[in-house]
Short mmCIF file of C-alpha atoms in Angstrom, two decimals:
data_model
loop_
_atom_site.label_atom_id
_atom_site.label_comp_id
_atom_site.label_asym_id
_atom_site.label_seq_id
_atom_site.Cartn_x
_atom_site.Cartn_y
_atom_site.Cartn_z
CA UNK A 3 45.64 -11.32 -129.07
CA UNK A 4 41.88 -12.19 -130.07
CA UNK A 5 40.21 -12.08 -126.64
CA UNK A 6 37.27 -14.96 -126.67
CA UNK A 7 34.39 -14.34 -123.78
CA UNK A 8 32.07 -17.18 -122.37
CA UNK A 9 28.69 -17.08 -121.35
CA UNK A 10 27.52 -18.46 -119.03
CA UNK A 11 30.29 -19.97 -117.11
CA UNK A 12 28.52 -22.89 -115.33
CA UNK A 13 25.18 -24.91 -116.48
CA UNK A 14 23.26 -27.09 -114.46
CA UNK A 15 20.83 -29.51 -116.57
CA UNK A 16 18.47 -31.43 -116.55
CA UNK A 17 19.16 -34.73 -118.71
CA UNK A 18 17.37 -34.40 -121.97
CA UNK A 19 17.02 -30.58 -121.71
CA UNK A 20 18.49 -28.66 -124.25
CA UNK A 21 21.91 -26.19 -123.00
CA UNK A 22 22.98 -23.21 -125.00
CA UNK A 23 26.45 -21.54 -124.44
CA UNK A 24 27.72 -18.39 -126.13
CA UNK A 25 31.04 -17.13 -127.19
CA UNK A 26 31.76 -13.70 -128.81
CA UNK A 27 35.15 -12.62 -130.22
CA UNK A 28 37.25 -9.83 -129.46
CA UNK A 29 37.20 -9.36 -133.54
CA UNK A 30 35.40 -11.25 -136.74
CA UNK A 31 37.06 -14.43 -137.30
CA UNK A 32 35.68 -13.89 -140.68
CA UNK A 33 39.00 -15.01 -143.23
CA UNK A 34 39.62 -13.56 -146.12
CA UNK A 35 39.07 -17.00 -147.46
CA UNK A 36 35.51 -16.96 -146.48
CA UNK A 37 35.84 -19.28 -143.96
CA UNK A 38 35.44 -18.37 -140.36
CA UNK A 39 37.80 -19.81 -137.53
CA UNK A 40 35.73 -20.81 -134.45
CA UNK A 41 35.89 -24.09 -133.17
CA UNK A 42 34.05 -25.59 -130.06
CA UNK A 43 36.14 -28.32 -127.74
CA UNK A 44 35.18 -30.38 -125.02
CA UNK A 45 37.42 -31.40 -121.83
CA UNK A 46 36.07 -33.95 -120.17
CA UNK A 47 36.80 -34.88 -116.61
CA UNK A 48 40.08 -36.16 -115.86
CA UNK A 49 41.07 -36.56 -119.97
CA UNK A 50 42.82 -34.20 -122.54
CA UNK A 51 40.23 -31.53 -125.03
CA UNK A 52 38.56 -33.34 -127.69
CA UNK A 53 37.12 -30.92 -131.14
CA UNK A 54 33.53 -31.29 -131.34
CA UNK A 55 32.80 -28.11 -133.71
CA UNK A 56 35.05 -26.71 -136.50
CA UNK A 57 34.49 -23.10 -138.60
CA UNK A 58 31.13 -22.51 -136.45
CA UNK A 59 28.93 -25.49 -137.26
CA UNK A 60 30.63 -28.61 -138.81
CA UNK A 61 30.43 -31.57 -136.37
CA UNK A 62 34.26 -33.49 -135.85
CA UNK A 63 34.42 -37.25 -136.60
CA UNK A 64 32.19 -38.89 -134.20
CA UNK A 65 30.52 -36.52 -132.86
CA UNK A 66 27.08 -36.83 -131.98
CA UNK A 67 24.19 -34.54 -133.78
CA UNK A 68 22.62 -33.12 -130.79
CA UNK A 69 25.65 -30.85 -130.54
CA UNK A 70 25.26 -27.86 -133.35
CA UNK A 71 27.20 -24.47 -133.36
CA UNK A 72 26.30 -21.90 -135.17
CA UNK A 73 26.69 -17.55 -135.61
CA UNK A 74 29.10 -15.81 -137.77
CA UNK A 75 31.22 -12.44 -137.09
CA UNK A 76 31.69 -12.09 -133.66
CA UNK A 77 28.97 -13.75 -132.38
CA UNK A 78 28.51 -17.79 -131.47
CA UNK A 79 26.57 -20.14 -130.02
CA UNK A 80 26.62 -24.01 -129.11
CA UNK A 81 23.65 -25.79 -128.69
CA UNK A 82 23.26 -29.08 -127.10
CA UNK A 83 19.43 -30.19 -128.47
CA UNK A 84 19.77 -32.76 -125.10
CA UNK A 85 21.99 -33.01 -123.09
CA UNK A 86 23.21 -36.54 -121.97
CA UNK A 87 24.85 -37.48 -118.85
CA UNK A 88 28.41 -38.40 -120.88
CA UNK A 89 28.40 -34.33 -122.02
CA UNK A 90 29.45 -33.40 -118.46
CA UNK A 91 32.56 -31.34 -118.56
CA UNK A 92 33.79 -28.11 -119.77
CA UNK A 93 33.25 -26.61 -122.91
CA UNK A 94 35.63 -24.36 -124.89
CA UNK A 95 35.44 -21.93 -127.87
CA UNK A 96 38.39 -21.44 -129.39
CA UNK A 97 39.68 -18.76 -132.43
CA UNK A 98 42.36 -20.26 -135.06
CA UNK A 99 42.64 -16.96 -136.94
CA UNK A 100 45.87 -15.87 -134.82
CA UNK A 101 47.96 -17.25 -132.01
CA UNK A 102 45.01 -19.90 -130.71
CA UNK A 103 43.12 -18.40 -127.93
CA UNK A 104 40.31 -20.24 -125.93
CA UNK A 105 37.37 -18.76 -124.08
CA UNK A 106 37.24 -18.80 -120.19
CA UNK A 107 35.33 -22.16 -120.13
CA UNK A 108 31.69 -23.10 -119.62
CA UNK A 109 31.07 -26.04 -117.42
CA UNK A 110 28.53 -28.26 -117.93
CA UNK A 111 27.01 -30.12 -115.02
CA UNK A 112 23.97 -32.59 -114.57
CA UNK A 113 21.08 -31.36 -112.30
CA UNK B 24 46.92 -44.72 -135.05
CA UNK B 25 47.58 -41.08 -134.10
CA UNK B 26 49.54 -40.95 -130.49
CA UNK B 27 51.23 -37.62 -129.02
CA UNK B 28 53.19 -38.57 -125.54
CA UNK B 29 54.36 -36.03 -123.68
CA UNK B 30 57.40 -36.07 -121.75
CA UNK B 31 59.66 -33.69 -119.77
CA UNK B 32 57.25 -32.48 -116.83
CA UNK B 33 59.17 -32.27 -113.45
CA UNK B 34 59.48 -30.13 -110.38
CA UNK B 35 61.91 -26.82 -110.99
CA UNK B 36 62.84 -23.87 -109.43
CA UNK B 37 61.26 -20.42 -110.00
CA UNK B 38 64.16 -18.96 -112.40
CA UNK B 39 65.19 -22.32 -114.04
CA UNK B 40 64.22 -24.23 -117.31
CA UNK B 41 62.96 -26.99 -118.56
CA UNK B 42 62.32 -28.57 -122.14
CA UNK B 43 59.22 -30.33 -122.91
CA UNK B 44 58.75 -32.93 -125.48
CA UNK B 45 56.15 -34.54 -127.39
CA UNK B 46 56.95 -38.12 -129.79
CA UNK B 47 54.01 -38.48 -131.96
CA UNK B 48 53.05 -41.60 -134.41
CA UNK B 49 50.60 -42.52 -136.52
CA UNK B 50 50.90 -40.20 -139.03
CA UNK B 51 53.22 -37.89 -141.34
CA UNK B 52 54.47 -35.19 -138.62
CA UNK B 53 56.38 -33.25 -141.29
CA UNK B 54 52.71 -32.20 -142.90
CA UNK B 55 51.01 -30.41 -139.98
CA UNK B 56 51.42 -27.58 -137.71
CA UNK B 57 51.71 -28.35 -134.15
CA UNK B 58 50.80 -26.75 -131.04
CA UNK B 59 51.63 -26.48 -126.97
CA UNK B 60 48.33 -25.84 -124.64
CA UNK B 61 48.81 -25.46 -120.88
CA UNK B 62 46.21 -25.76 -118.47
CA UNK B 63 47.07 -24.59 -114.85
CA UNK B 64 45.38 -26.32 -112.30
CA UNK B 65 41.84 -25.22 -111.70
CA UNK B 66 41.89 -23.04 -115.04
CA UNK B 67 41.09 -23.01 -118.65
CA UNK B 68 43.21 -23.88 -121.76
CA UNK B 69 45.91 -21.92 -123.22
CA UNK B 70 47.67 -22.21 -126.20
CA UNK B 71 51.31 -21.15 -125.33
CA UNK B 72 52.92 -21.56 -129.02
CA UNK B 73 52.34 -23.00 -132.41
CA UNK B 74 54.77 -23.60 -135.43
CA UNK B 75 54.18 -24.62 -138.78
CA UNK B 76 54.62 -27.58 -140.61
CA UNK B 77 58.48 -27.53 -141.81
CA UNK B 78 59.45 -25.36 -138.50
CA UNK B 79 59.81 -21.93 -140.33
CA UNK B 80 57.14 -20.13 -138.31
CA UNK B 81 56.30 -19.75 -134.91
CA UNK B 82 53.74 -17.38 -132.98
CA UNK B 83 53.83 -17.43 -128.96
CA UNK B 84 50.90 -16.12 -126.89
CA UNK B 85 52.17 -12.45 -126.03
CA UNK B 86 53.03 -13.76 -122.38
CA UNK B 87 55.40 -16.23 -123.29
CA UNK B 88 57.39 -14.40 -125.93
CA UNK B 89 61.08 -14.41 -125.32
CA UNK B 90 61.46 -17.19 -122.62
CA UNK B 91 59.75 -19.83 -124.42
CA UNK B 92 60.90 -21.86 -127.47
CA UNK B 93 58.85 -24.14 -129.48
CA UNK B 94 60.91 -25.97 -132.50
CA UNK B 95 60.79 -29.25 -133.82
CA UNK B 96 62.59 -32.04 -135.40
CA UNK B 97 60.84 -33.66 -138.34
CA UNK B 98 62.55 -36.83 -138.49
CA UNK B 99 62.49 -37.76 -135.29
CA UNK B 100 58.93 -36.90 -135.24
CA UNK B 101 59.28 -34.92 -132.34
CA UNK B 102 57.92 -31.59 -130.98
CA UNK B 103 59.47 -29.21 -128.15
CA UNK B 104 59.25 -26.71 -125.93
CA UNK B 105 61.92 -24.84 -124.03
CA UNK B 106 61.24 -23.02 -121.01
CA UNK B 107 63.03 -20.70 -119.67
CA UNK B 108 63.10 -17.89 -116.54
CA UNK B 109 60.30 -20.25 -115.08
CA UNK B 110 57.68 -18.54 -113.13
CA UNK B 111 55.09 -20.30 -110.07
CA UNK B 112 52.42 -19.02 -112.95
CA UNK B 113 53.67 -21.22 -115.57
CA UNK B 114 52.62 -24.27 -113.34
CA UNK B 115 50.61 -26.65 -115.34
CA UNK B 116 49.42 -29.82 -117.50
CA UNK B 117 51.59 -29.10 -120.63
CA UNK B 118 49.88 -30.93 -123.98
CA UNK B 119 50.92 -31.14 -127.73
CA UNK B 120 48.41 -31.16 -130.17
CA UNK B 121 48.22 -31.46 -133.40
CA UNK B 122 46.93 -28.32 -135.65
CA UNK B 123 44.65 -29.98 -138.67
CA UNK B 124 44.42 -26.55 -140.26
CA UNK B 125 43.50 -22.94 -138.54
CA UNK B 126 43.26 -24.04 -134.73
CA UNK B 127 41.30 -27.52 -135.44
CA UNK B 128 43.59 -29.23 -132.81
CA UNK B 129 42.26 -33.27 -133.81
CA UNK B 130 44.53 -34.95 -131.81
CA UNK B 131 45.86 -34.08 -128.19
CA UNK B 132 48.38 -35.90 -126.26
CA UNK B 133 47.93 -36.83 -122.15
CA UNK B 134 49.84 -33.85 -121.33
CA UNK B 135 52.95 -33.59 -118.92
CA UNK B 136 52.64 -31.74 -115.51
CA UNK B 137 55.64 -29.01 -115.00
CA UNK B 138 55.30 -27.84 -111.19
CA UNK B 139 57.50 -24.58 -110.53
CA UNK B 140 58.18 -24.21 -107.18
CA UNK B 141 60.95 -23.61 -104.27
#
C-alpha cells in the first residue's frame, strides 16, 4: 500500500493567518493518464469527511478559494491563504491511485 | 439529492461477524464505484475496501483481506460489507462513500458505529 505522511500533525492559528500542511507519498501518484491522484478532505467536528481538493489543486463544489493545494510527484501542500474559525477540524490527504489510503491527519485548531 | 445511510453497527464479540450496509438515493448507484472508510475512535480515516461500479472488482486494504467482504446489489441500490473473525481493532465509525472517479469520495454517509468487545 501507498503510505501517505502528514506534516505537521496539529496547527494552532491565528484567525486570518495563513496555515500550510504537507503531505508526501510513499510513491508518485503521477498516472499514466497524466493526471495525478491526491486529494485533500476535511472532517469536521462531530460530522462525516467532506473533499475540498481533487488531483492536487482543483477546489470541490463549494469550496471556498482561500483553500489551494498544490505539488506534483511525491510532494504536496495545502494552503489555507486565512484561516477562518469554520476551518477547525482535521485535515486529510488522501492517494486514489491504489487501494485509498489517507495521511495520519493534521488538525487544525484556532489560537 | 445524494443520501448514503448506514446501517448494521452493533455490539459483537471478538471472533464473530457482522454485515454492514449502506442504502443510497439520489442518484444512479449502478454508475460509480463505492467505498467503506472506518475511523476508530480517536484516529484517522481508513479506507477498508472499494469495488467498482457493476461489482466485478474489489481491492481491500492489505489488513482486511480475507475476513472482509465488500459486494453490492445494484438494484436495490445497496452497498455491503461483511465482517468476519472480528477483532477489538476493528472497532469503529463505519461510512460508505461514494467514489466519483480515482479516490474523489463526493458524498459520505453518517457512518454506523461497530463496537467489538466481550
Amino acid at each position: 500500500d501507498i503510505v501517505m505522511t502528514q506534516t505537521p500533525l496539529s496547527l494552532s492559528v491565528t484567525p486570518g493567518q495563513p496555515a500550510s500542511i504537507s503531505c508526501k507519498s510513499s510513491q508518485s501518484l503521477l498516472y499514466s493518464d497524466g493526471r495525478t491522484y491526491l486529494h485533500w478532505y476535511l472532517q469536521k467536528p462531530g460530522q462525516s469527511p467532506q473533499l475540498l481538493i481533487y488531483e492536487v489543486s482543483s477546489r470541490f463544489s463549494g469550496v471556498p478559494d482561500r483553500f489551494s493545494g498544490s505539488g506534483s510527484g511525491t510532494d504536496f501542500t495545502l494552503k489555507i491563504s486565512r484561516v477562518e474559525a469554520e476551518d477547525v477540524g482535521i485535515y486529510y490527504c488522501m492517494q486514489g491511485l491504489a487501494v485509498r489510503t489517507f495521511g495520519q491527519g493534521t488538525k487544525v485548531e484556532i489560537k | 439529492e445524494v443520501q448514503l445511510v448506514e446501517s448494521g453497527g452493533d455490539l459483537v464479540q471478538p471472533g464473530g461477524s457482522l454485515k454492514l450496509s449502506c442504502e443510497a438515493s439520489g442518484f444512479i448507484f449502478s454508475s460509480f464505484w463505492m467505498a467503506w472508510v472506518r475511523q476508530a475512535p480517536g484516529r484517522g480515516l481508513e479506507c477498508v475496501a472499494l469495488i467498482s461500479s457493476d461489482g466485478s472488482d474489489k481491492y481491500y486494504v492489505d489488513s482486511m483481506k480475507g475476513r472482509f467482504t465488500i459486494s453490492r446489489d445494484n438494484a436495490k441500490n445497496s452497498l455491503y460489507l461483511q465482517m468476519n473473525s472480528l477483532k477489538a481493532e476493528d472497532t469503529a465509525v463505519y461510512y460508505c462513500a461514494r467514489d466519483l472517479r480515482w479516490g474523489m469520495f463526493d458524498f459520505w454517509g453518517q457512518g454506523t458505529p461497530v463496537t467489538v468487545s466481550s
